[in-house]
Amino acid sequence: MEKEAIDPDLQKMLIFVTGFALGAAMLLFPFIMATWDSPRHDAYSLALTAADGFVQPAGAGAPSLSTELNFTLYAANDRLTAGSCFSHGRVAASYGGVAVGEGRVPGWCAGPRSTAEVGAAARGVDVRLPDGLRRRLEAELRWGAAEFDVEARLFRDRDEETHSPVLLWCKAAGPQPPPQPLRCRAFTDFEV
Ligand SMILES: *[C@@H]1O[C@H](CO)[C@@H](O)[C@H](O)[C@H]1NC(C)=O
């Protein structure tokens, strides 16, 4: 028996294994694409465009503020075919752990391989910040260097391909022209 000769049975086996591997790869391809095309990879950022009502009028008694914060939310959708649409959302802002505003986010859409932005306003009534915190915030606002924590929840239409809402944790700094968008941490599949 020659050493170099390949056993015909082994040859058949090799062809079978190769064919099987190719077949499996073709079958798995759509799943790999779907995973890669998942909304998990969408990127979000947020910019603070205005912060009003935080400066207490001189001579007033107990500080109770009526605040308004304006934001622009940005979404980047890298998916090849699927758009990313939201029907509505909520946004809530806090400063130093104190809630300072709440509002709604209008519906918006980022098409495949594109970006989108939407404006949202958060309002606070009867906001009470401890004196030290309020003075620090007033100073930071003068410098355009205040930092708010913002949580946004974005919900999708029922007929959307993926129903999962998105939860965003963002920092909003400023306000300064031009507004500086900061990257948000995004979570999908959270419990509503
Ligand atoms: C904030 O947004 C609201 C509503 O969109 C708008 O009426 C208001 O003028 C904005 N405030 C500033 C300071 O841009």
mmCIF file of C-alpha atoms in Angstrom, residues 46-153:
data_model
loop_
_atom_site.group_PDB
_atom_site.id
_atom_site.type_symbol
_atom_site.label_atom_id
_atom_site.label_comp_id
_atom_site.label_asym_id
_atom_site.label_seq_id
_atom_site.Cartn_x
_atom_site.Cartn_y
_atom_site.Cartn_z
ATOM 1 C CA LEU A 46 -27.899 64.057 23.912
ATOM 2 C CA ALA A 47 -27.147 67.774 23.995
ATOM 3 C CA LEU A 48 -28.450 70.397 26.403
ATOM 4 C CA THR A 49 -29.630 73.395 24.365
ATOM 5 C CA ALA A 50 -31.195 75.571 27.093
ATOM 6 C CA ALA A 51 -31.661 75.664 30.869
ATOM 7 C CA ASP A 52 -34.105 78.260 32.184
ATOM 8 C CA GLY A 53 -35.627 79.149 35.538
ATOM 9 C CA PHE A 54 -32.778 78.025 37.777
ATOM 10 C CA VAL A 55 -31.737 81.493 38.860
ATOM 11 C CA GLN A 56 -33.832 82.555 41.813
ATOM 12 C CA PRO A 57 -35.258 86.090 41.625
ATOM 13 C CA ALA A 58 -33.490 88.332 44.144
ATOM 14 C CA GLY A 59 -35.294 88.858 47.437
ATOM 15 C CA ALA A 60 -37.664 85.924 47.064
ATOM 16 C CA GLY A 61 -38.421 83.826 50.126
ATOM 17 C CA ALA A 62 -38.328 80.021 50.046
ATOM 18 C CA PRO A 63 -36.723 79.059 46.750
ATOM 19 C CA SER A 64 -39.251 77.259 44.599
ATOM 20 C CA LEU A 65 -38.221 77.146 40.977
ATOM 21 C CA SER A 66 -40.113 76.695 37.713
ATOM 22 C CA THR A 67 -37.542 75.154 35.458
ATOM 23 C CA GLU A 68 -37.248 74.329 31.817
ATOM 24 C CA LEU A 69 -34.541 72.289 30.141
ATOM 25 C CA ASN A 70 -34.337 71.826 26.384
ATOM 26 C CA PHE A 71 -32.509 68.929 24.811
ATOM 27 C CA THR A 72 -31.713 67.561 21.409
ATOM 28 C CA LEU A 73 -31.562 63.777 21.163
ATOM 29 C CA TYR A 74 -29.526 62.159 18.382
ATOM 30 C CA ALA A 75 -29.787 58.588 17.093
ATOM 31 C CA ALA A 76 -27.372 56.859 14.731
ATOM 32 C CA ASN A 77 -28.712 53.743 13.035
ATOM 33 C CA ASP A 78 -25.995 51.613 11.394
ATOM 34 C CA ARG A 79 -28.354 48.861 10.283
ATOM 35 C CA LEU A 80 -28.433 48.026 6.594
ATOM 36 C CA THR A 81 -32.136 47.608 6.010
ATOM 37 C CA ALA A 82 -34.123 48.318 9.153
ATOM 38 C CA GLY A 83 -35.207 51.767 10.243
ATOM 39 C CA SER A 84 -35.451 52.683 13.907
ATOM 40 C CA CYS A 85 -38.671 54.493 14.813
ATOM 41 C CA PHE A 86 -40.144 55.625 18.096
ATOM 42 C CA SER A 87 -43.751 56.640 18.562
ATOM 43 C CA HIS A 88 -43.269 58.531 21.823
ATOM 44 C CA GLY A 89 -41.033 58.832 24.831
ATOM 45 C CA ARG A 90 -40.397 60.436 28.220
ATOM 46 C CA VAL A 91 -37.433 62.352 29.460
ATOM 47 C CA ALA A 92 -36.530 63.163 33.077
ATOM 48 C CA ALA A 93 -33.668 65.303 34.315
ATOM 49 C CA SER A 94 -32.035 65.637 37.708
ATOM 50 C CA TYR A 95 -29.257 67.723 39.202
ATOM 51 C CA GLY A 96 -27.256 66.417 42.146
ATOM 52 C CA GLY A 97 -29.917 63.761 42.672
ATOM 53 C CA VAL A 98 -32.828 66.259 42.746
ATOM 54 C CA ALA A 99 -35.483 65.926 40.037
ATOM 55 C CA VAL A 100 -35.593 69.197 38.077
ATOM 56 C CA GLY A 101 -37.777 68.459 35.065
ATOM 57 C CA GLU A 102 -39.868 66.013 33.132
ATOM 58 C CA GLY A 103 -41.407 65.981 29.683
ATOM 59 C CA ARG A 104 -42.304 64.058 26.586
ATOM 60 C CA VAL A 105 -40.258 63.130 23.561
ATOM 61 C CA PRO A 106 -42.127 63.373 20.233
ATOM 62 C CA GLY A 107 -42.087 60.493 17.752
ATOM 63 C CA TRP A 108 -39.023 60.261 15.498
ATOM 64 C CA CYS A 109 -37.295 57.909 13.066
ATOM 65 C CA ALA A 110 -33.747 57.115 11.946
ATOM 66 C CA GLY A 111 -33.767 55.334 8.593
ATOM 67 C CA PRO A 112 -31.309 52.583 7.662
ATOM 68 C CA ARG A 113 -27.689 53.824 7.728
ATOM 69 C CA SER A 114 -28.725 57.300 8.813
ATOM 70 C CA THR A 115 -28.991 59.621 11.765
ATOM 71 C CA ALA A 116 -31.902 61.573 13.188
ATOM 72 C CA GLU A 117 -32.484 64.150 15.878
ATOM 73 C CA VAL A 118 -35.445 65.306 17.913
ATOM 74 C CA GLY A 119 -36.002 68.155 20.359
ATOM 75 C CA ALA A 120 -37.496 67.559 23.793
ATOM 76 C CA ALA A 121 -38.307 69.847 26.697
ATOM 77 C CA ALA A 122 -38.405 68.904 30.386
ATOM 78 C CA ARG A 123 -40.234 71.153 32.833
ATOM 79 C CA GLY A 124 -40.213 71.246 36.593
ATOM 80 C CA VAL A 125 -42.739 72.988 38.843
ATOM 81 C CA ASP A 126 -42.057 73.812 42.475
ATOM 82 C CA VAL A 127 -38.510 72.493 42.238
ATOM 83 C CA ARG A 128 -36.636 72.893 45.507
ATOM 84 C CA LEU A 129 -32.883 72.584 45.472
ATOM 85 C CA PRO A 130 -30.951 72.760 48.761
ATOM 86 C CA ASP A 131 -29.267 76.184 49.058
ATOM 87 C CA GLY A 132 -25.709 74.964 48.528
ATOM 88 C CA LEU A 133 -26.668 72.919 45.498
ATOM 89 C CA ARG A 134 -28.622 75.811 43.982
ATOM 90 C CA ARG A 135 -25.732 78.244 44.402
ATOM 91 C CA ARG A 136 -23.353 75.760 42.798
ATOM 92 C CA LEU A 137 -25.767 75.251 39.896
ATOM 93 C CA GLU A 138 -26.175 79.025 39.379
ATOM 94 C CA ALA A 139 -22.408 79.410 39.157
ATOM 95 C CA GLU A 140 -22.047 76.441 36.821
ATOM 96 C CA LEU A 141 -24.810 77.760 34.558
ATOM 97 C CA ARG A 142 -22.993 81.098 34.252
ATOM 98 C CA TRP A 143 -19.965 79.167 33.029
ATOM 99 C CA GLY A 144 -22.031 76.894 30.782
ATOM 100 C CA ALA A 145 -20.658 73.990 32.777
ATOM 101 C CA ALA A 146 -23.666 72.542 34.600
ATOM 102 C CA GLU A 147 -24.083 68.788 34.395
ATOM 103 C CA PHE A 148 -27.510 67.159 34.540
ATOM 104 C CA ASP A 149 -28.372 63.483 34.631
ATOM 105 C CA VAL A 150 -30.991 62.624 32.053
ATOM 106 C CA GLU A 151 -32.967 59.451 31.699
ATOM 107 C CA ALA A 152 -34.986 58.929 28.526
ATOM 108 C CA ARG A 153 -37.399 56.119 27.696
#
